[in-house]
mmCIF file of C-alpha atoms and ligand atoms in Angstrom:
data_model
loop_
_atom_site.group_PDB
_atom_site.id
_atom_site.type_symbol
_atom_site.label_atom_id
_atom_site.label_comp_id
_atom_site.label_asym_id
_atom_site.label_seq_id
_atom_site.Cartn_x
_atom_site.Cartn_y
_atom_site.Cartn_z
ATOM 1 C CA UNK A 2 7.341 -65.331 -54.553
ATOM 2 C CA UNK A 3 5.350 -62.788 -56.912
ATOM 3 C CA UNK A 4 6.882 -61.251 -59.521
ATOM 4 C CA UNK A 5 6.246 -59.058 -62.445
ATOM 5 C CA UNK A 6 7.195 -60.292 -65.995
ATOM 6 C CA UNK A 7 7.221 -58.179 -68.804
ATOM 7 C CA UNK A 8 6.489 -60.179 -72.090
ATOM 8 C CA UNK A 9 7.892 -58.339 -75.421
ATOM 9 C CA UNK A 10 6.578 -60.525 -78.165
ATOM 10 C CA UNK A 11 7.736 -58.302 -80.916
ATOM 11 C CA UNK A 12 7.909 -59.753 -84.525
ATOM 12 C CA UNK A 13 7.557 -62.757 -86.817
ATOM 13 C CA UNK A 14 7.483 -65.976 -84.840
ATOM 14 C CA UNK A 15 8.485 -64.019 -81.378
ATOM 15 C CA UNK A 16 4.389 -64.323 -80.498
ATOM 16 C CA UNK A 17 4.192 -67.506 -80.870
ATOM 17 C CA UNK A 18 7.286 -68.812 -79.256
ATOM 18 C CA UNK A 19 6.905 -66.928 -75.930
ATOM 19 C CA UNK A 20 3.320 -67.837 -75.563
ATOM 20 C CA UNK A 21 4.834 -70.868 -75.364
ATOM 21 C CA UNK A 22 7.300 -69.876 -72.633
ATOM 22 C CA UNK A 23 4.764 -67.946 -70.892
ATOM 23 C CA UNK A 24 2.395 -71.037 -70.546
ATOM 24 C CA UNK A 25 5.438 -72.876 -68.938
ATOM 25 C CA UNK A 26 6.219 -70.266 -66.593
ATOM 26 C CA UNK A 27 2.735 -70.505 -65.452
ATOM 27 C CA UNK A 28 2.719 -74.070 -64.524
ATOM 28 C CA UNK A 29 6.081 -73.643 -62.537
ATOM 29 C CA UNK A 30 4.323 -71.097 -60.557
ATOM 30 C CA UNK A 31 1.425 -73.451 -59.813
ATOM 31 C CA UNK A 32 3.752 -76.270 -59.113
ATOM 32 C CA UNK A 33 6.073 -74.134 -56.987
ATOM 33 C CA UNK A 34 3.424 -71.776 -55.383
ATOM 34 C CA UNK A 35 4.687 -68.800 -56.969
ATOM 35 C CA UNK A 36 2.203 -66.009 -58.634
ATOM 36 C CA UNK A 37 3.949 -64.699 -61.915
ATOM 37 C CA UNK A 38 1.916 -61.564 -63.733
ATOM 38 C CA UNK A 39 2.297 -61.259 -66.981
ATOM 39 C CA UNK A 40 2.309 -57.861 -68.714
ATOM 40 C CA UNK A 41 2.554 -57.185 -72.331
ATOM 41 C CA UNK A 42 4.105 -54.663 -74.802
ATOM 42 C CA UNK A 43 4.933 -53.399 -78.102
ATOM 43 C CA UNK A 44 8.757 -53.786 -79.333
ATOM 44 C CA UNK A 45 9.917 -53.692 -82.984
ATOM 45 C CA UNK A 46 8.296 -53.545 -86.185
ATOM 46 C CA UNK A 47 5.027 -54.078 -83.833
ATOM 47 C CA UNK A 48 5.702 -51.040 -82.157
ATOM 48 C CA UNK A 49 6.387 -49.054 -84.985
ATOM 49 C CA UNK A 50 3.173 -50.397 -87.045
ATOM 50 C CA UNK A 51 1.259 -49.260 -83.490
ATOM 51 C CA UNK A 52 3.257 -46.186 -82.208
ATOM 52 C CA UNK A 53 5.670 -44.961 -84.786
ATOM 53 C CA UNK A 54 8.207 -45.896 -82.582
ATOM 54 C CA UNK A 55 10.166 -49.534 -82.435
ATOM 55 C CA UNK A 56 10.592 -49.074 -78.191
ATOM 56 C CA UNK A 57 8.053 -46.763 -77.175
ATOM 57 C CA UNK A 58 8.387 -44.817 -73.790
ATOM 58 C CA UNK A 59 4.783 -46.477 -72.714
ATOM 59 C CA UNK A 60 7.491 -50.141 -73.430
ATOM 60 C CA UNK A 61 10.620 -48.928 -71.708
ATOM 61 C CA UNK A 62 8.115 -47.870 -68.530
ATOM 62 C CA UNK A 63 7.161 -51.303 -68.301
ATOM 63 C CA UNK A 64 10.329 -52.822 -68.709
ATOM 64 C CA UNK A 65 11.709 -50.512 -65.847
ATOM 65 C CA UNK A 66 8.657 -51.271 -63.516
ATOM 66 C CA UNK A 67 8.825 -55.097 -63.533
ATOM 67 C CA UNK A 68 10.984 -57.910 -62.341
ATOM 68 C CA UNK A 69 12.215 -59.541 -65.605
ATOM 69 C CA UNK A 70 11.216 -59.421 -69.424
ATOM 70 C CA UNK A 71 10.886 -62.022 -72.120
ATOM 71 C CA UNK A 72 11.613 -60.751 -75.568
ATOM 72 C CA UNK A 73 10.627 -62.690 -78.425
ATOM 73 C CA UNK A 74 12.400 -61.722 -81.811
ATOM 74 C CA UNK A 75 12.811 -58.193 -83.732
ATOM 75 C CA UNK A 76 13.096 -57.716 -87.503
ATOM 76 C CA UNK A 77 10.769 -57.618 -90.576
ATOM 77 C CA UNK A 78 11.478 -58.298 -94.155
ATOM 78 C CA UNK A 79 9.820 -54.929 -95.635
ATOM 79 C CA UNK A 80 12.835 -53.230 -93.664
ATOM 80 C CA UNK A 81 15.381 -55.449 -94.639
ATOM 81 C CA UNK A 82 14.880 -54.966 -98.029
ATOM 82 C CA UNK A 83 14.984 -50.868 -97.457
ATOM 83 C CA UNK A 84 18.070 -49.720 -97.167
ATOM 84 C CA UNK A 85 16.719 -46.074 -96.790
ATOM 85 C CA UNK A 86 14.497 -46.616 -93.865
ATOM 86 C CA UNK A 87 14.927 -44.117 -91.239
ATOM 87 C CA UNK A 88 13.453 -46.330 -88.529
ATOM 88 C CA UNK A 89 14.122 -50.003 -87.823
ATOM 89 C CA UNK A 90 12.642 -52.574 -85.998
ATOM 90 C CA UNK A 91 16.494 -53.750 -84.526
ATOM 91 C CA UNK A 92 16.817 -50.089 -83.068
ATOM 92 C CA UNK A 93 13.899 -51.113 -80.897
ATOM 93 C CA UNK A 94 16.144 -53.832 -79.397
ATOM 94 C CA UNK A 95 19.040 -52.123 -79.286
ATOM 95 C CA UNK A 96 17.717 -49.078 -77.288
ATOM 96 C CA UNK A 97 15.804 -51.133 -75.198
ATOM 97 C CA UNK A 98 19.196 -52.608 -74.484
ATOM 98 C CA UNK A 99 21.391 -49.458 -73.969
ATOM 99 C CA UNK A 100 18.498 -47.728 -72.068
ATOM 100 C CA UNK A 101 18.546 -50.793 -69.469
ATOM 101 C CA UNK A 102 22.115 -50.757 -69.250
ATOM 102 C CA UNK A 103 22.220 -54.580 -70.390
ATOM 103 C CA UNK A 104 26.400 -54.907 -71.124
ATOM 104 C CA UNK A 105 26.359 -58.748 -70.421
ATOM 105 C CA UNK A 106 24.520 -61.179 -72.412
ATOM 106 C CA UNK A 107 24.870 -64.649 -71.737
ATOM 107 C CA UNK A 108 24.752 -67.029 -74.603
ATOM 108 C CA UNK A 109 25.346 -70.802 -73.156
ATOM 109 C CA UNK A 110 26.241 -73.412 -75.621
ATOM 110 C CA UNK A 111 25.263 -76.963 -74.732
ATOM 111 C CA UNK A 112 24.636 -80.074 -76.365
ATOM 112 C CA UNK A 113 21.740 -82.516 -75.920
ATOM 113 C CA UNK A 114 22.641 -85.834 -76.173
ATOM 114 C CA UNK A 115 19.496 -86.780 -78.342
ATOM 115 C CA UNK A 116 20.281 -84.154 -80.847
ATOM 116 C CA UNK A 117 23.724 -84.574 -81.696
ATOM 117 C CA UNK A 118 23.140 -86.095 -84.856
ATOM 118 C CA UNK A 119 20.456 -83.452 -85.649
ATOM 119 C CA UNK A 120 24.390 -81.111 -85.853
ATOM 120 C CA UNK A 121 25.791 -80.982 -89.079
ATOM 121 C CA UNK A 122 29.002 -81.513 -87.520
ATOM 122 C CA UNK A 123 30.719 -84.803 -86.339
ATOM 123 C CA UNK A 124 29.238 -86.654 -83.378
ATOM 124 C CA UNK A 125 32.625 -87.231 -81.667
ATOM 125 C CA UNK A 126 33.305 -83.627 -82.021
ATOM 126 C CA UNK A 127 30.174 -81.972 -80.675
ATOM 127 C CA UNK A 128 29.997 -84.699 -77.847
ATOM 128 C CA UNK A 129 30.400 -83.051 -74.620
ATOM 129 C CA UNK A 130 30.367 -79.387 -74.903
ATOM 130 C CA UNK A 131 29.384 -77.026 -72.325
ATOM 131 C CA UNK A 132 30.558 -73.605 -72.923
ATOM 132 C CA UNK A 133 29.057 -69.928 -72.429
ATOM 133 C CA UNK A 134 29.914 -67.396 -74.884
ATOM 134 C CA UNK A 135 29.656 -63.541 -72.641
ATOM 135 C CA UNK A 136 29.456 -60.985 -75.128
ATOM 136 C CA UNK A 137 29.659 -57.345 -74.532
ATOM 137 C CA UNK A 138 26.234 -55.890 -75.888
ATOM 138 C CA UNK A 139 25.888 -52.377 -75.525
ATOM 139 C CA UNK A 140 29.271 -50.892 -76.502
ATOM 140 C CA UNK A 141 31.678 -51.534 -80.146
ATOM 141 C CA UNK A 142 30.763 -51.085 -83.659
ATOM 142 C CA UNK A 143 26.733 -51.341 -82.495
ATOM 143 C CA UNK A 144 26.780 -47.946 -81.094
ATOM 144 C CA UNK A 145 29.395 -46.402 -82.488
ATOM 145 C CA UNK A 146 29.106 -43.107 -84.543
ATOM 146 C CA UNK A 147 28.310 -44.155 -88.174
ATOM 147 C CA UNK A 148 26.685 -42.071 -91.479
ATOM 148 C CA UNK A 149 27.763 -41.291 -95.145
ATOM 149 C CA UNK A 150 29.413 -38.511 -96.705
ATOM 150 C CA UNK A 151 27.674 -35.950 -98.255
ATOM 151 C CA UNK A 152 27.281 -37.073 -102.016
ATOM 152 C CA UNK A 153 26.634 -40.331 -99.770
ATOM 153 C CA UNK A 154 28.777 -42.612 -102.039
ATOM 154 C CA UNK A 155 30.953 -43.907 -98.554
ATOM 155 C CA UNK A 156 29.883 -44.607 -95.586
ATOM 156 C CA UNK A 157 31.624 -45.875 -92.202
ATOM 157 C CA UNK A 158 30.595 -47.375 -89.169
ATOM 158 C CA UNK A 159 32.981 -47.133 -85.254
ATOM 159 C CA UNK A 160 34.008 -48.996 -82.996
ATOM 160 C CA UNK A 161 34.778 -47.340 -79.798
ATOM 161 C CA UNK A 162 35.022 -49.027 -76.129
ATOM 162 C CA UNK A 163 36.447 -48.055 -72.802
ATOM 163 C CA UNK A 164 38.856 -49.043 -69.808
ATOM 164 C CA UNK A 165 35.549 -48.836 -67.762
ATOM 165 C CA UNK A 166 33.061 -50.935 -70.291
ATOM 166 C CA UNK A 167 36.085 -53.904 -70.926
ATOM 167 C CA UNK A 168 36.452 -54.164 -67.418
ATOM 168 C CA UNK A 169 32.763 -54.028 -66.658
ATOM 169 C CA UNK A 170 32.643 -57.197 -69.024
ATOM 170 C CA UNK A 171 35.960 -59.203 -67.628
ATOM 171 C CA UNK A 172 34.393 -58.852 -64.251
ATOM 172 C CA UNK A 173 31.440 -60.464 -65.370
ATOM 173 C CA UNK A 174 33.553 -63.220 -67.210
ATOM 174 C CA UNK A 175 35.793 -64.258 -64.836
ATOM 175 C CA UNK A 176 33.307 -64.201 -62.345
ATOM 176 C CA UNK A 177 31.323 -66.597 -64.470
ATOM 177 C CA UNK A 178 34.768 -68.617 -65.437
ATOM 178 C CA UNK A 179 34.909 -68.897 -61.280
ATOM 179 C CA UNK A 180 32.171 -70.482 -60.639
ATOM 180 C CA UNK A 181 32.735 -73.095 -63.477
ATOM 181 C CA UNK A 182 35.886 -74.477 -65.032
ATOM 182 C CA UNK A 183 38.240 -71.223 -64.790
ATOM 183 C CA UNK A 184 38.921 -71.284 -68.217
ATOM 184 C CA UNK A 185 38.343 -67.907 -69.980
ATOM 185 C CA UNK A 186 39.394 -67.157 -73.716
ATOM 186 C CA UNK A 187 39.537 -63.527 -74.548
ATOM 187 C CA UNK A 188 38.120 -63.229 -78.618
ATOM 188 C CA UNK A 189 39.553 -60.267 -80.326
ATOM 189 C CA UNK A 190 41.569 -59.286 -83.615
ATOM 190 C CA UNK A 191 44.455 -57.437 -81.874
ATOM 191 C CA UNK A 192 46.693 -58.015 -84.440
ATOM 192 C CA UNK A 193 44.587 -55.457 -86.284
ATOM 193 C CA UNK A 194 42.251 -53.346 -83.784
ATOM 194 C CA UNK A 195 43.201 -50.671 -81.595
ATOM 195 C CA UNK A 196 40.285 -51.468 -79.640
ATOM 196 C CA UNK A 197 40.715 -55.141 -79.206
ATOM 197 C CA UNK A 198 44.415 -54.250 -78.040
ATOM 198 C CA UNK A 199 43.041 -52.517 -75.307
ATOM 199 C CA UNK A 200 40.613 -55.120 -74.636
ATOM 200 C CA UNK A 201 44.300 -57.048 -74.237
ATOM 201 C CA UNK A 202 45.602 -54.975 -72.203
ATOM 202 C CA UNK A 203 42.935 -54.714 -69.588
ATOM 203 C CA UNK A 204 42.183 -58.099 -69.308
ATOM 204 C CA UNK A 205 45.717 -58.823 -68.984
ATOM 205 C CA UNK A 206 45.546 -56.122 -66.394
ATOM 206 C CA UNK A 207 43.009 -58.030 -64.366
ATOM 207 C CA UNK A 208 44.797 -61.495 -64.640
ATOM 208 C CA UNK A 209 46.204 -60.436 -61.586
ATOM 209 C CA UNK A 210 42.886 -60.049 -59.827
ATOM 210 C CA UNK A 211 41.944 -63.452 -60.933
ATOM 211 C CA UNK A 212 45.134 -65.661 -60.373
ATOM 212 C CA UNK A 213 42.454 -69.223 -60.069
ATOM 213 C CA UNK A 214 41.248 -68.099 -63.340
ATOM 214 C CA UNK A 215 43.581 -69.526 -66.748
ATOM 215 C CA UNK A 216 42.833 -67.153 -69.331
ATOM 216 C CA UNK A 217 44.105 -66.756 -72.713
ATOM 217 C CA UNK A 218 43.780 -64.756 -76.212
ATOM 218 C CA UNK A 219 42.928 -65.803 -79.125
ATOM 219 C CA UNK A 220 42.107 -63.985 -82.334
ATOM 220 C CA UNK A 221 38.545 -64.129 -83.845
ATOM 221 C CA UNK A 222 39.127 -65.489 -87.324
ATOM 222 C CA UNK A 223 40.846 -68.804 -85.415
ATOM 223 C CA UNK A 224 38.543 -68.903 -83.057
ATOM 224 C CA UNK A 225 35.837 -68.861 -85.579
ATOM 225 C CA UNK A 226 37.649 -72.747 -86.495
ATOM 226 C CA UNK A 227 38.307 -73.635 -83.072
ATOM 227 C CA UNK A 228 34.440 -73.577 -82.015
ATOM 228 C CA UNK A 229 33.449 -75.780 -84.601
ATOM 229 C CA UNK A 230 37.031 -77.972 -84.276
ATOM 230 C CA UNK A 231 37.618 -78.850 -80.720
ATOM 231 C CA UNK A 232 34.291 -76.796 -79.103
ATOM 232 C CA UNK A 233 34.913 -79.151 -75.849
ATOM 233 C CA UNK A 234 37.675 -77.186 -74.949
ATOM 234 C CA UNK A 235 36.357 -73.869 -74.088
ATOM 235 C CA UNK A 236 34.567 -73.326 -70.403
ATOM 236 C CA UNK A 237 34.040 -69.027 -70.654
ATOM 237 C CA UNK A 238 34.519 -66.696 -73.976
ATOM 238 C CA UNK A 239 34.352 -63.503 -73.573
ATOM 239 C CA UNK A 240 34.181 -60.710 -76.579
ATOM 240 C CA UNK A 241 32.925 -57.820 -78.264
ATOM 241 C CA UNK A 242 29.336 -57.203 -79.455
ATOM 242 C CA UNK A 243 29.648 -58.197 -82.908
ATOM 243 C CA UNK A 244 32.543 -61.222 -82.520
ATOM 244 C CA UNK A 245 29.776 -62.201 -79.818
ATOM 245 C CA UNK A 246 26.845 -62.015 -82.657
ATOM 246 C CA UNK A 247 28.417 -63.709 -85.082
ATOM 247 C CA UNK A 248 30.155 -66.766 -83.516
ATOM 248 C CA UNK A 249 27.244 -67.707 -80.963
ATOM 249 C CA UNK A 250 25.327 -67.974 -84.178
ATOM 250 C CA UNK A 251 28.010 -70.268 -85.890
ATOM 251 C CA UNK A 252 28.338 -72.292 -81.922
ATOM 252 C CA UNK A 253 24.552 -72.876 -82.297
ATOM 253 C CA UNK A 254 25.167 -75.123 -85.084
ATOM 254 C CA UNK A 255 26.558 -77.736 -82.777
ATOM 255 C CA UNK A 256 23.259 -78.152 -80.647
ATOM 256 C CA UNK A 257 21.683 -78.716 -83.754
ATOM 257 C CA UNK A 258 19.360 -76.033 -83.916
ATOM 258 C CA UNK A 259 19.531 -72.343 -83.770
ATOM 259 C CA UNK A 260 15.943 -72.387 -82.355
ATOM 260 C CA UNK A 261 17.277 -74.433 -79.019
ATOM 261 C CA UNK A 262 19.750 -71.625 -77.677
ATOM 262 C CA UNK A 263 18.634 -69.368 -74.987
ATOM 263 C CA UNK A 264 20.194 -66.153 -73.753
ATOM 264 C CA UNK A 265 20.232 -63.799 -70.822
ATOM 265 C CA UNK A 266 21.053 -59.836 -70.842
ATOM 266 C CA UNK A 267 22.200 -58.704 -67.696
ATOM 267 C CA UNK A 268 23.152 -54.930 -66.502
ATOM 268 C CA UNK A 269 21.865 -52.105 -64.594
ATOM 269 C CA UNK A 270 18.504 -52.741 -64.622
ATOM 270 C CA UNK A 271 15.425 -55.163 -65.342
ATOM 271 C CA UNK A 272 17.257 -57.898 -67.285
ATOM 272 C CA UNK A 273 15.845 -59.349 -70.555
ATOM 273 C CA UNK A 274 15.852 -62.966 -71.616
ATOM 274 C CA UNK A 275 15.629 -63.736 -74.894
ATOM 275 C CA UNK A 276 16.697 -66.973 -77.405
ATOM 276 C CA UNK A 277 19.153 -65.947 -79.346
ATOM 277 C CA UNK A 278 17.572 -66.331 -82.829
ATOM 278 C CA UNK A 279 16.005 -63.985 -85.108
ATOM 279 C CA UNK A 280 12.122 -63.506 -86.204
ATOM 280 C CA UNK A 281 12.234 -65.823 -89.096
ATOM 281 C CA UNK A 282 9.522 -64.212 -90.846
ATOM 282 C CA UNK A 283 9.040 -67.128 -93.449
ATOM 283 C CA UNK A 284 7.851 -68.896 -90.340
ATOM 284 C CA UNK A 285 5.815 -66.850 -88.809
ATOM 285 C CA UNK A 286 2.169 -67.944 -87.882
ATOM 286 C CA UNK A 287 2.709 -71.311 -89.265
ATOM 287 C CA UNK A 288 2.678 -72.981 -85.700
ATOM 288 C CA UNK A 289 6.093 -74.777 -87.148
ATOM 289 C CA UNK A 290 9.081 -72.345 -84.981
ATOM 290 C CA UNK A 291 11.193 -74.209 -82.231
ATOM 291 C CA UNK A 292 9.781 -72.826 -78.697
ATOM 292 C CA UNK A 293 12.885 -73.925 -77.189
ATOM 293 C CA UNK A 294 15.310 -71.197 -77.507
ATOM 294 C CA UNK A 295 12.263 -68.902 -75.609
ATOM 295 C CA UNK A 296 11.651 -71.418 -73.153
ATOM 296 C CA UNK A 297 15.160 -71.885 -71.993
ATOM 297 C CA UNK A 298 15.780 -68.136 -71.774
ATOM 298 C CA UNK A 299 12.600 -68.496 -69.226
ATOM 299 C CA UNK A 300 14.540 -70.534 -67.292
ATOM 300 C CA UNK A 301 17.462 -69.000 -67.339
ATOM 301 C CA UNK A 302 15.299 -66.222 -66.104
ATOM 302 C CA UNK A 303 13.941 -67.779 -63.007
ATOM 303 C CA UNK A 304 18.116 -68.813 -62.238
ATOM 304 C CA UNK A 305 19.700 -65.460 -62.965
ATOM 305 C CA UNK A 306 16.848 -62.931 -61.641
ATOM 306 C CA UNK A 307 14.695 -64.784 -59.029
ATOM 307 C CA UNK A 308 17.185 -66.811 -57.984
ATOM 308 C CA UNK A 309 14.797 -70.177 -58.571
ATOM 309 C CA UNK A 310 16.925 -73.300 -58.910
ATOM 310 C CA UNK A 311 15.104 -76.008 -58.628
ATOM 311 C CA UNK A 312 12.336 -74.732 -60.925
ATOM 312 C CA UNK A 313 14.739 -73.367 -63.350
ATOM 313 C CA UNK A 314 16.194 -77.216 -63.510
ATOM 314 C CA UNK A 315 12.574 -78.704 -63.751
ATOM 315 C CA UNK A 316 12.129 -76.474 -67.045
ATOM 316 C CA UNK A 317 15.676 -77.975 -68.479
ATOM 317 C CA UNK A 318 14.233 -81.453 -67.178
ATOM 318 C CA UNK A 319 11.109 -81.111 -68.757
ATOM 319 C CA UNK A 320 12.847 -79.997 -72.287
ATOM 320 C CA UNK A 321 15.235 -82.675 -72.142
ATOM 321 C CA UNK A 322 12.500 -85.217 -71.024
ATOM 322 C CA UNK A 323 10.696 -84.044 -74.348
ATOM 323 C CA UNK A 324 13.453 -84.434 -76.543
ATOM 324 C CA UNK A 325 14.526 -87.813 -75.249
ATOM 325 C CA UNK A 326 11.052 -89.242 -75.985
ATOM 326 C CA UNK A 327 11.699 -88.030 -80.172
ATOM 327 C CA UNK A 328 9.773 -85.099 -79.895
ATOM 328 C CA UNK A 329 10.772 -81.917 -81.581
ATOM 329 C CA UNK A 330 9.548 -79.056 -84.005
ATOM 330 C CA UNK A 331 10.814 -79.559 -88.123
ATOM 331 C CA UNK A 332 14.488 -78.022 -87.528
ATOM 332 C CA UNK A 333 15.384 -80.465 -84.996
ATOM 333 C CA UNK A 334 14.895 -83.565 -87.178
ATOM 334 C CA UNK A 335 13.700 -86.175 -84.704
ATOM 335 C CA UNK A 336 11.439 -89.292 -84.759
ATOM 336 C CA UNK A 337 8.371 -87.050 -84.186
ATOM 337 C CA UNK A 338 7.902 -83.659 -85.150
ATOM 338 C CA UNK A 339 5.537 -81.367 -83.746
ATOM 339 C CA UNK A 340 4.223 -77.648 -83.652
ATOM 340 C CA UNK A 341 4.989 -74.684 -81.479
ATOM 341 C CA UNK A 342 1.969 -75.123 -79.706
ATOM 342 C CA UNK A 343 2.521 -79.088 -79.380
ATOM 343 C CA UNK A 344 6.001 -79.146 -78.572
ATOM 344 C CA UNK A 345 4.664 -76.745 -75.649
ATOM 345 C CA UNK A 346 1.958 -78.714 -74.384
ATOM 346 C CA UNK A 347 4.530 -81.606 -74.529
ATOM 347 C CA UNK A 348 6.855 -79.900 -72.394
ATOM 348 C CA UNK A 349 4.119 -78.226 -69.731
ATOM 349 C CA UNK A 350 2.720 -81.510 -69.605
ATOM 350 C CA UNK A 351 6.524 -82.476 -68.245
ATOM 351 C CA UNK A 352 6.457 -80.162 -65.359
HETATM 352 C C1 IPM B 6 20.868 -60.942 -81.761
HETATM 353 C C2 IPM B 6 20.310 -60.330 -83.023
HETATM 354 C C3 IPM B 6 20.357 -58.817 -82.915
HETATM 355 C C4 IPM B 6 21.811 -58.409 -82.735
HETATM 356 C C5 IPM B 6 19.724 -58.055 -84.091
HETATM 357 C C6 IPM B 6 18.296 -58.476 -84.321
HETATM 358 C C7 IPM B 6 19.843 -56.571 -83.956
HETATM 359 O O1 IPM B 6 20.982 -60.794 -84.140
HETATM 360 O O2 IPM B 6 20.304 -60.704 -80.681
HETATM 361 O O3 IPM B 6 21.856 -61.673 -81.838
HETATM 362 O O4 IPM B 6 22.552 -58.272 -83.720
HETATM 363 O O5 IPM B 6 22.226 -58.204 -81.602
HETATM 364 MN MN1 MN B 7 22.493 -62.310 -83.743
#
């Protein structure tokens, strides 16, 4: 198969990590006879540096004109630290995600066996889980209207969703829960929100639609315990954008490592892959940031948009090969550790 593959390196360690996944993806198309082309744009504090503009039209062209793209990170210090910046880096991603139409992103959670003590949590706890957090990513609090008053001494942010974008989501999540254990947990705080009630009441709604499918509700503070407490029970959560932000980074701490956890963002058009981590800017050209995280979103990329199995499972196979053998960059704490670039090699060597 040929396909076109976008490449959005964007900020601190992003460059470094998908070169990394980009290498890979090469070798599977030798091995598998495939021709992969690789394009390249500007995203994020990159883009604005170059363009003025953190997701410039020349970026979203390319993104609409190929087959799948592989974002790195987003996000630089010197606008953290600014308050009153007008542009952002993150509003790079975030329109690049609302112009694509990406309302699903996929954030599995699964443990290695080799790094469970690497976890901060218990062995006997972490042991075992396989779950896949769905959160909603272009509606809620994100993209809601939000400013200051005029003396600008209060500001608010708003969280708005519809019938149409919940059920858009529970589709997607119960489709997912189908194909896997048919266990979905609904995250919300409907004891307080007007919008997670209606969440409530539309996924109760579709219930019906779904009878193989056990579902239930639980509220996001307790669910923020139960991940790290019993995370073997859940199969599919499904929640808002920012539940969805802030508990898959709390889940990653049971794999061990932030920089192992892929993610997929799937919609209306050309869907993105991307780890789930940030740019870590302390990190950046030091040759010392976990590839993982960019190299399982490439292979969640060959699954989800070209439909490529088998070499999708030789990537895992190759990471988990890797691993098993003590290999791993600083934050995984293993017998060995390794660079980016070395780690890489390690695992293209695999394939
Ligand atoms: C993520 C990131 C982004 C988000 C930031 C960089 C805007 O934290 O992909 O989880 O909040 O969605
Ligand atoms: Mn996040």
């Amino acid at each position: 198969m040929k396909k076109i593959i976008t490449v959005l390196p964007g900020d601190g360690i992003g460059p470094e990590i998908t070169e990394q996944a980009k290498n890979i993806l090469e070798i599977v198309a030798e091995k598998f006879g495939h021709t992969f082309i690789f394009k390249q744009g500007f995203i994020g504090a990159a883009a604005i540096t170059k363009k003025g503009n953190p997701y410039p039209d020349e970026t979203h062209k390319l993104c609409i004109e190929s087959d799948a793209i592989l974002f790195g990170a987003i996000g630089d210090p010197k606008y953290d630290n600014d308050p009153h910046a007008q542009i952002r880096p993150e509003q790079g991603l975030l329109k690049m995600r609302k112009n694509l139409g990406l309302y699903a992103n996929v954030r599995p959670i699964v443990t290695f066996e080799k790094l469970l003590a690497s976890s901060p949590l218990k062995e006997e706890v972490i042991k075992g889980t396989d779950f896949v957090v769905i959160r909603e990513l272009i509606g809620g609090i994100y993209f809601g209207k939000r400013g200051r008053n005029k003396s600008r001494t209060s500001a608010f942010d708003t969280s708005e969703y519809s019938k149409k974008e919940i059920e858009r989501i529970g589709k997607f999540a119960f489709q997912l829960a189908q194909k896997r254990n048919k266990k979905l947990t609904v995250v919300d705080k409907a004891n307080v929100l007007e919008t997670s009630r209606l969440w409530r009441e539309t996924i109760q709604m579709m219930e019906l639609d779904y009878r193989d499918v056990i579902v239930n509700y639980m509220f996001v503070d307790n669910a923020s315990m139960q991940i790290i407490k019993r995370p073997s029970e859940f199969d599919v959560i499904v929640t808002e954008n920012m539940f969805g932000d802030i508990l898959t980074d709390e889940a990653s701490v049971i794999t061990g490592s932030i920089g192992m956890l892929p993610s997929a963002s799937i919609g209306e058009k050309t869907a993105v892959y991307e780890p789930i981590h940030g740019s870590f800017p302390k990190a950046a050209g030091k040759n010392t940031a976990n590839p993982i995280g960019s190299i399982l979103s490439a292979a969640m990329m060959l699954e989800y948009s070209f439909g490529m199995k088998q070499e999708s499972d030789a990537m895992y196979k190759a990471v988990k090969q890797v691993i098993n053998q003590g290999y791993g960059t600083k934050d995984l704490n293993l017998k060995k550790t390794v660079g980016t670039k070395e780690l890489g090699e390690k695992i293209k060597k695999a394939i």
